[in-house]
Coordinates of C-alpha atoms and ligand atoms in Angstrom, one line a residue:
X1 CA 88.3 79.9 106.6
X2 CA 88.5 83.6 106.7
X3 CA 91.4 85.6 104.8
X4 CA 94.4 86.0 106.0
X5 CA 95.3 88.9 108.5
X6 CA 99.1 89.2 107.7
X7 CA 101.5 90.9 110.7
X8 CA 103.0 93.2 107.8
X9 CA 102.9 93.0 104.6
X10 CA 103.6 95.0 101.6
X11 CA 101.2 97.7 100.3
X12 CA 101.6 99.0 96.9
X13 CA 99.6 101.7 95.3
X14 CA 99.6 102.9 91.8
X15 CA 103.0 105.0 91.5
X16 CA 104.6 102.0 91.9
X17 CA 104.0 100.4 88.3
X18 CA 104.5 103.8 86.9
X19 CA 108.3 103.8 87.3
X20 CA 108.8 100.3 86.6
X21 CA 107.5 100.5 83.6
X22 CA 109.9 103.6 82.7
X23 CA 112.3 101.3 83.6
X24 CA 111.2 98.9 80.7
X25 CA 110.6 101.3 78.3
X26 CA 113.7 103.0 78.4
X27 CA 115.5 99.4 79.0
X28 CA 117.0 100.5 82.2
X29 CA 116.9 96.9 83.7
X30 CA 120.1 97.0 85.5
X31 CA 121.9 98.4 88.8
X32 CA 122.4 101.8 88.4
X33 CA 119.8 104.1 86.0
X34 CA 117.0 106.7 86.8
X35 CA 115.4 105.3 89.3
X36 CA 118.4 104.4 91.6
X37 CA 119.5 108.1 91.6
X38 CA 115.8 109.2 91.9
X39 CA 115.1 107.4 95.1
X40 CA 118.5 108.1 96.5
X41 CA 117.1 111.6 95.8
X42 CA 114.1 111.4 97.4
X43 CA 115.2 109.6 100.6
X44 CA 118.1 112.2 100.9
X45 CA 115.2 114.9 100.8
X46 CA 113.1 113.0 103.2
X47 CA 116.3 112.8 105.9
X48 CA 116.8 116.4 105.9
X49 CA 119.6 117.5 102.5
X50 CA 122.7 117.2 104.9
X51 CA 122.9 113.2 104.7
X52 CA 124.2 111.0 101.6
X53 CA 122.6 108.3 100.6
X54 CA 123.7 105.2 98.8
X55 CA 121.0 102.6 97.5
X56 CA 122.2 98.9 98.0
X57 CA 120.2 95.3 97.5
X58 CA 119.6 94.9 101.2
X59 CA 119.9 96.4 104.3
X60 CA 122.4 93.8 105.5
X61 CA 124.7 94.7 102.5
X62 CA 124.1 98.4 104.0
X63 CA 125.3 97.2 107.4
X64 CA 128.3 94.8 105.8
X65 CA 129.8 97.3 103.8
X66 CA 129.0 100.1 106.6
X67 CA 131.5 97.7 109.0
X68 CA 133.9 97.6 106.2
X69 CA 134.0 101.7 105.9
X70 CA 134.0 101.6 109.9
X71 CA 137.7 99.5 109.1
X72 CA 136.4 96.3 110.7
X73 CA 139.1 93.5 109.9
X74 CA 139.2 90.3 110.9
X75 CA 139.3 89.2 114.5
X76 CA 138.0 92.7 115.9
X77 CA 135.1 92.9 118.4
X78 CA 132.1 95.0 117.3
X79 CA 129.5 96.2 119.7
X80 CA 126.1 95.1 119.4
X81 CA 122.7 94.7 120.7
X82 CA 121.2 91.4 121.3
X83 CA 117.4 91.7 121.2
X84 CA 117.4 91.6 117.3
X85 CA 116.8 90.6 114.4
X86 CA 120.0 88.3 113.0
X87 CA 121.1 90.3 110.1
X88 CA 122.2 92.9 112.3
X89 CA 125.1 90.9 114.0
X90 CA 125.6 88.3 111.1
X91 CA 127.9 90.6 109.2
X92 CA 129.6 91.4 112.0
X93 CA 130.4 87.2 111.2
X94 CA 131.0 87.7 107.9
X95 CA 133.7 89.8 108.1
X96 CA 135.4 87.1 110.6
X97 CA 134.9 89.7 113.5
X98 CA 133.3 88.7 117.1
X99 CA 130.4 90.3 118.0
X100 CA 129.7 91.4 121.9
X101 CA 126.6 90.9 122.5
X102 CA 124.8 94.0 125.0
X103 CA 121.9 93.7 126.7
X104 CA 118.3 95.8 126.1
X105 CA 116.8 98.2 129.1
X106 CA 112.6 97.6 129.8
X107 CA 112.1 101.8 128.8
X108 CA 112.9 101.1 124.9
X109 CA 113.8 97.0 124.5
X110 CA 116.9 99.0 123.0
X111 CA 120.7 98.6 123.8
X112 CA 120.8 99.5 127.6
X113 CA 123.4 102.5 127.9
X114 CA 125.1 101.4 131.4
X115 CA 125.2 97.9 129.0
X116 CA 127.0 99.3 126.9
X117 CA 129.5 101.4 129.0
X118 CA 130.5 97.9 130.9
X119 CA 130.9 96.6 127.2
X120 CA 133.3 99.0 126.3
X121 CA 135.0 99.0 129.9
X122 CA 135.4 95.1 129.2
X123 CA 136.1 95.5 125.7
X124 CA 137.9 98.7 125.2
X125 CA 139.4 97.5 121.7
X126 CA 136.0 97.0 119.9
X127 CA 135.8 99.1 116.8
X128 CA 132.5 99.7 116.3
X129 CA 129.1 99.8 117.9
X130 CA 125.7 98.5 116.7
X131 CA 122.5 100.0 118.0
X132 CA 119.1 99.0 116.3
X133 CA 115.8 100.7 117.0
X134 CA 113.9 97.7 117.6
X135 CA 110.6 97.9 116.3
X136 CA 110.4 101.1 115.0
X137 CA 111.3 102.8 118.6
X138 CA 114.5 104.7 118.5
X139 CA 117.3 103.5 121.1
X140 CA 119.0 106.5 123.6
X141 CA 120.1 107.4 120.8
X142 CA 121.8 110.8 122.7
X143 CA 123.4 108.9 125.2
X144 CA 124.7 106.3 123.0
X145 CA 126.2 108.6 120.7
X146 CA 127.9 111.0 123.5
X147 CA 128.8 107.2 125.1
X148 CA 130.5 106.6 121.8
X149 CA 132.2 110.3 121.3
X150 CA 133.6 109.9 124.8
X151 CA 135.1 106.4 124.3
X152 CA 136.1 107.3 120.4
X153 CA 134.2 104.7 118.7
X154 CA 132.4 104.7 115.6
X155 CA 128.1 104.1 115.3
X156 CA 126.5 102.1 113.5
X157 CA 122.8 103.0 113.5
X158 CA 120.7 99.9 112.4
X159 CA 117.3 101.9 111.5
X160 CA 116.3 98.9 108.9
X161 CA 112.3 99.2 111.1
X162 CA 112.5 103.2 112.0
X163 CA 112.4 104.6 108.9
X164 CA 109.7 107.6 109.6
X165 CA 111.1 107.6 113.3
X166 CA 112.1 110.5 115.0
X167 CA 113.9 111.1 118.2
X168 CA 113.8 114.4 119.7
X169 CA 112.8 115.8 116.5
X170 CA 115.0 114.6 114.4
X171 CA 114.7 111.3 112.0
X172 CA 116.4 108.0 112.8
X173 CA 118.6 106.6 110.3
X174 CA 120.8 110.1 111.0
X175 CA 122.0 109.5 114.7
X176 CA 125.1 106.9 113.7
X177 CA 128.4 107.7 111.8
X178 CA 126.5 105.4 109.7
X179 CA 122.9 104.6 109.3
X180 CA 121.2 101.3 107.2
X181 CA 117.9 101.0 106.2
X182 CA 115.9 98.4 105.2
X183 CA 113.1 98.2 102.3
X184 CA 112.4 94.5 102.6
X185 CA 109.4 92.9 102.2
X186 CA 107.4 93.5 105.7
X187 CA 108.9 97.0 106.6
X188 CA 107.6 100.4 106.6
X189 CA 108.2 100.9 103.1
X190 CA 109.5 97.9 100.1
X191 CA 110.7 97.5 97.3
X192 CA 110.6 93.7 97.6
X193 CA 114.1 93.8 98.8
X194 CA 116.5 96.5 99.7
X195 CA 118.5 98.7 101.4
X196 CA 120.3 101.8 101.9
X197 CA 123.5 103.4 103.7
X198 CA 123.2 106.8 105.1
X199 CA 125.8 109.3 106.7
X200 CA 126.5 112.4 106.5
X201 CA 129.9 112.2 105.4
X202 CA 130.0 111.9 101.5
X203 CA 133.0 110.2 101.3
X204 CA 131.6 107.6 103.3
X205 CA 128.8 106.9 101.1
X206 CA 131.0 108.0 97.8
X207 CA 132.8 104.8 99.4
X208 CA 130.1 102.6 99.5
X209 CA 129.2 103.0 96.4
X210 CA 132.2 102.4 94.9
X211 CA 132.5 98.5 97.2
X212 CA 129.3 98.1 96.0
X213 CA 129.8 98.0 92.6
X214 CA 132.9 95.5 92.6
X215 CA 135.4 98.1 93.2
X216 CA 136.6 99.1 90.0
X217 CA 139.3 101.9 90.1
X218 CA 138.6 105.1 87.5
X219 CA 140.4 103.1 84.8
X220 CA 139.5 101.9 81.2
X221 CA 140.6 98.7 81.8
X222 CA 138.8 96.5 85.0
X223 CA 141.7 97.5 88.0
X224 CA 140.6 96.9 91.6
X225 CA 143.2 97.7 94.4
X226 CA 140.2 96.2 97.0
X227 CA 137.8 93.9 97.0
X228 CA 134.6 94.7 95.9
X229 CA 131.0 93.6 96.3
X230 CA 127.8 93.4 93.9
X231 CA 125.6 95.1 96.1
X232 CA 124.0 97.9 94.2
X233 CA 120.5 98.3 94.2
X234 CA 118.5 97.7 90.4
X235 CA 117.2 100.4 88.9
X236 CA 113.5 98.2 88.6
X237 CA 113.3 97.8 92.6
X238 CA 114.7 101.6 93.1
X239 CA 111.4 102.1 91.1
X240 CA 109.5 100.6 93.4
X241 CA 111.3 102.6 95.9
X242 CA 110.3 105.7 94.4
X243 CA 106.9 105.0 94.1
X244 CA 106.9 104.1 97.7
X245 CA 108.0 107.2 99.3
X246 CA 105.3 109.0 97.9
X247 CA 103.5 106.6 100.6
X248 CA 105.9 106.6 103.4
X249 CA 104.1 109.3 105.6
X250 CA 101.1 107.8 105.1
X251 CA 102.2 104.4 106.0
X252 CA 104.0 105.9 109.1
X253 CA 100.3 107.9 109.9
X254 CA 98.4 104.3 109.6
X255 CA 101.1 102.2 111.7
X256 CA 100.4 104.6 114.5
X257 CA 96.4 104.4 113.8
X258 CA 96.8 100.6 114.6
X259 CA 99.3 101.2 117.8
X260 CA 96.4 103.5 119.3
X261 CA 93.9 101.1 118.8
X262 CA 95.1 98.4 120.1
X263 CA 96.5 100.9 123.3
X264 CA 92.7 101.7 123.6
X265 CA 91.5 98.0 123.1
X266 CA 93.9 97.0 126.1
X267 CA 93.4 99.9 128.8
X268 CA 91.3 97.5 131.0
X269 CA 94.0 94.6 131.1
X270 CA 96.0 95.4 133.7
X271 CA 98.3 92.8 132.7
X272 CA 99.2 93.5 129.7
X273 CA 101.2 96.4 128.2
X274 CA 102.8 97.3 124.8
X275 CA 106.2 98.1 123.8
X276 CA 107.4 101.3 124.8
X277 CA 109.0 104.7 124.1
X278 CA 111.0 107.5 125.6
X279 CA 109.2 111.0 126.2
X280 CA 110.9 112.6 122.9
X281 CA 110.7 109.8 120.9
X282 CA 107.8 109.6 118.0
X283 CA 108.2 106.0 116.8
X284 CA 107.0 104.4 113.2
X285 CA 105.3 102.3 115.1
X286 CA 105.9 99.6 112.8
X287 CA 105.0 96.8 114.6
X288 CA 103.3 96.9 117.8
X289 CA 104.1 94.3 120.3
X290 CA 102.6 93.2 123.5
X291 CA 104.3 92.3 126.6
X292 CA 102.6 90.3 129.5
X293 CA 103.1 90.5 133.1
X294 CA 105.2 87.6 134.4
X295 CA 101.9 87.1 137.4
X296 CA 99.3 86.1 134.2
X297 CA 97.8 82.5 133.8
X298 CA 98.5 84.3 129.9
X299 CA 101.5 82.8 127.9
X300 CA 102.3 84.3 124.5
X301 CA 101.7 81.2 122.7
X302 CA 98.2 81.2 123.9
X303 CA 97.5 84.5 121.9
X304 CA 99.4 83.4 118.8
X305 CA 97.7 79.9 118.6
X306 CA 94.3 81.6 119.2
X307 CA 95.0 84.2 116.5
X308 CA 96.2 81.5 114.3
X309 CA 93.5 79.3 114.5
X310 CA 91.2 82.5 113.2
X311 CA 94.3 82.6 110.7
X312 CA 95.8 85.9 112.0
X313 CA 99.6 86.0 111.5
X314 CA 101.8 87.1 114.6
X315 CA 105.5 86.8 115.0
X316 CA 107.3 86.2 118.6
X317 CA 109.6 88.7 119.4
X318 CA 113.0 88.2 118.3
X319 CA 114.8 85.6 119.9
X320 CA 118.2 87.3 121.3
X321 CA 121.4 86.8 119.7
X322 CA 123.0 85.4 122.9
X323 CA 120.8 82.4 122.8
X324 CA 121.2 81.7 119.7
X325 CA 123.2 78.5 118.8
X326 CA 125.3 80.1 116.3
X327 CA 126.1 82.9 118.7
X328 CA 126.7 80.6 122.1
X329 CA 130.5 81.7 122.0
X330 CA 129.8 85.4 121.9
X331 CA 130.7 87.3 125.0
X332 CA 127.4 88.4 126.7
X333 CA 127.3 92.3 128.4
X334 CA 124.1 93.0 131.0
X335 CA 123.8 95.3 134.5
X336 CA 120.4 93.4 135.9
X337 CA 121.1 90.5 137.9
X338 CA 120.0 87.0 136.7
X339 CA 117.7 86.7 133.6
X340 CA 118.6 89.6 131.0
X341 CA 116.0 91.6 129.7
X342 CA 116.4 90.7 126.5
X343 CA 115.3 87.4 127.4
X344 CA 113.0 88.3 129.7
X345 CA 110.8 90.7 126.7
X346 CA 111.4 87.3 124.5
X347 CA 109.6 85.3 127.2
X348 CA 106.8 87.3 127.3
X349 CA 106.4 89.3 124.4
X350 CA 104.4 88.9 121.2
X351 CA 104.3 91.1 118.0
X352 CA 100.7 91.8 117.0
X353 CA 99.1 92.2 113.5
X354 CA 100.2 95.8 111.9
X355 CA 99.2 95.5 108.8
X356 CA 98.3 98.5 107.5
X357 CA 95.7 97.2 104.9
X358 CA 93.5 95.7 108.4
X359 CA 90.0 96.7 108.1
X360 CA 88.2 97.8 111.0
X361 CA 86.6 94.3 110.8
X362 CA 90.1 92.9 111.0
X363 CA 91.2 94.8 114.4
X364 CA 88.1 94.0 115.7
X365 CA 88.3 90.6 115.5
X366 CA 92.1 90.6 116.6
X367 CA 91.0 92.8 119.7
X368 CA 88.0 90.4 120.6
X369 CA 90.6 87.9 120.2
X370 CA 93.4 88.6 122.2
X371 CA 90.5 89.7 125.2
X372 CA 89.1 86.1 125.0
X373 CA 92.6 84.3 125.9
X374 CA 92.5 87.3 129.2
X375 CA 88.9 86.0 129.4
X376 CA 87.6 89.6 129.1
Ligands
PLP1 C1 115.2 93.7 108.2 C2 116.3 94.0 109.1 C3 117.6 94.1 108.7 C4 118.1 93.6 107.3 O1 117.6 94.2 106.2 P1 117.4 93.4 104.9 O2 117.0 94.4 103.9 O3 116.3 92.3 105.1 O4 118.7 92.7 104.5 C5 118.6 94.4 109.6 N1 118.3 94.8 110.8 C6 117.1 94.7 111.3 C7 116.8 95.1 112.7 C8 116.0 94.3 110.5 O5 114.8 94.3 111.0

């Protein structure tokens, strides 16, 4: 059996190791120390200086606490799209609040505006919104933030795949009242687990902070007026962290090297495409996926059984929230007629191999591949 080809997974170089081991020898192992404010540092710099940053122990903490800041309570309705991946509705769930679920548009896979205008016409109580960039490709992210200005309601921007994403120019992770971001295991960056809350209100982030680390009030004594959470991020991942974003361009520069080889490897198959992007976007690229026409002999699960047989790891797309036995009850917001879109890109979608460690061995024998099952 060959090696495995993985879909994305986590490539460390030699910086890494360097602040870990600071970490040790100064016996900083422990939330909070060097390395937390370092990366928080360095990712604040990488945004652009006008955002806060607060480093947490996973981007759904980032998110959780994010709806807590928003003022979610119990019983509210938040706003979210349903072509994702669960943790960014689940602590929506956990905070006994009902997600309403929003359909995606074909240009981006992303929360369909007019989707979410009829969401918020239906739902005019909801408290905040959720909008992921799906894949590394940033949402309408313009239009949902003036959609959001206009109706009064907070963003939440889920950026846990887009970090290294920009949309007219300007990086995702910014566009929300509140951004999350994600440094688990398979994303652009790691740090084996992770995650971070951005805005550009410090008092937002001085907040987040302060929830995540139980909530103790500036006493000498342990007083907490709220409840807290133990969320922070350790000082030995955050070192991982830091060596990381010494990578994070790079990684971003490689992602897109795959996405334009497998655009080249594809031109001649009329009936395939891959996932796409506004003019004005510049996504990651962190995962490419294909999408096949709904005329092909060519199911999905044909390529992902061929590729696994040659074990080649691929992933379906996500399987939307709305058809997701946990989330049956939620209410479900779309503008097409019959099937959504968001079922339709699960249907016949596929996410191909982006690791960035591929040889040009490795892409050539996913390209040949992938041809075979179109009989090219
Ligand atoms: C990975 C991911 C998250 C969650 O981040 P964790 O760090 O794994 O908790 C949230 N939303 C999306 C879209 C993700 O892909």
């Amino acid at each position: 059996m060959n090696k495995r080809i993985y879909l994305s997974s986590p490539t460390m170089h030699d910086g890494e190791m360097r602040f870990v081991q600071e970490a040790f020898d100064t016996n900083w192992v422990a939330p909070l120390g060097k390395n937390v404010d370092g990366f928080e540092e360095d990712m604040q710099r990488y945004l652009g200086g006008d955002v806060y940053v607060a480093a947490l122990s996973a981007g759904t903490a980032a998110i959780h606490l994010g709806l807590i800041i928003l003022g979610v309570k119990r019983d509210d309705e938040v706003i979210a799209s349903s072509l994702t991946f669960a943790a960014s509705v689940n602590p929506i769930t956990y905070l006994g609040a009902k997600p309403v679920l929003v359909d995606s548009e074909e240009d981006t896979w992303n929360m369909d505006p007019k989707a979410l205008r009829k969401a918020l016409e239906e739902h005019p109580q909801a408290k905040a919104v959720v909008a992921v960039n799906l894949y590394g490709v940033p949402a309408k992210l313009q239009e949902i933030q003036e959609i959001c200005r206009e109706k009064g309601i907070p963003l939440l921007e889920d950026a846990a795949e887009s970090l290294g994403s920009l949309y007219h120019g300007e990086k995702t992770g910014r566009f929300g009242d509140i951004g999350i971001l994600s440094f688990n295991g398979n994303k652009i960056i790691t740090t084996s687990g992770g995650g971070m809350l951005v805005s550009k209100n410090e008092d937002v982030v001085k907040k987040a902070r302060f929830l995540s680390t139980q909530a103790r009030e500036p006493a000498r004594h342990y007083e907490h007026k709220e409840i807290g959470f133990n969320y922070r991020m350790s000082n030995i991942v955050a070192g991982i962290g830091r060596g990381q974003m010494q990578y994070l361009d790079e990684h971003v520069r490689l992602k897109r090297q795959i996405r334009r080889q497998y655009e080249e490897a594809f031109r001649d198959l009329p009936e395939v495409s891959l996932n796409p992007h506004e003019e004005g976007a510049e996504p990651n690229e962190w995962l490419t996926c294909m999408l096949i026409r709904p005329d092909s002999d060519v199911k999905p699960l044909q390529i992902m059984e061929a590729l696994e047989r040659l074990n080649i790891e691929t992933r379906p797309i996500w399987k939307p929230m709305h058809l997701q036995p946990v989330y049956r009850d939620a209410d479900f917001i779309q503008v097409k007629d019959g099937m959504s879109v968001a079922e339709d890109i699960f249907n016949r979608g596929l996410c191909l191999p982006s690791d960035i460690k591929n040889t040009k061995e490795d892409m050539e024998l996913i390209i040949r591949t992938v041809r075979g099952v179109f009989g090219k």
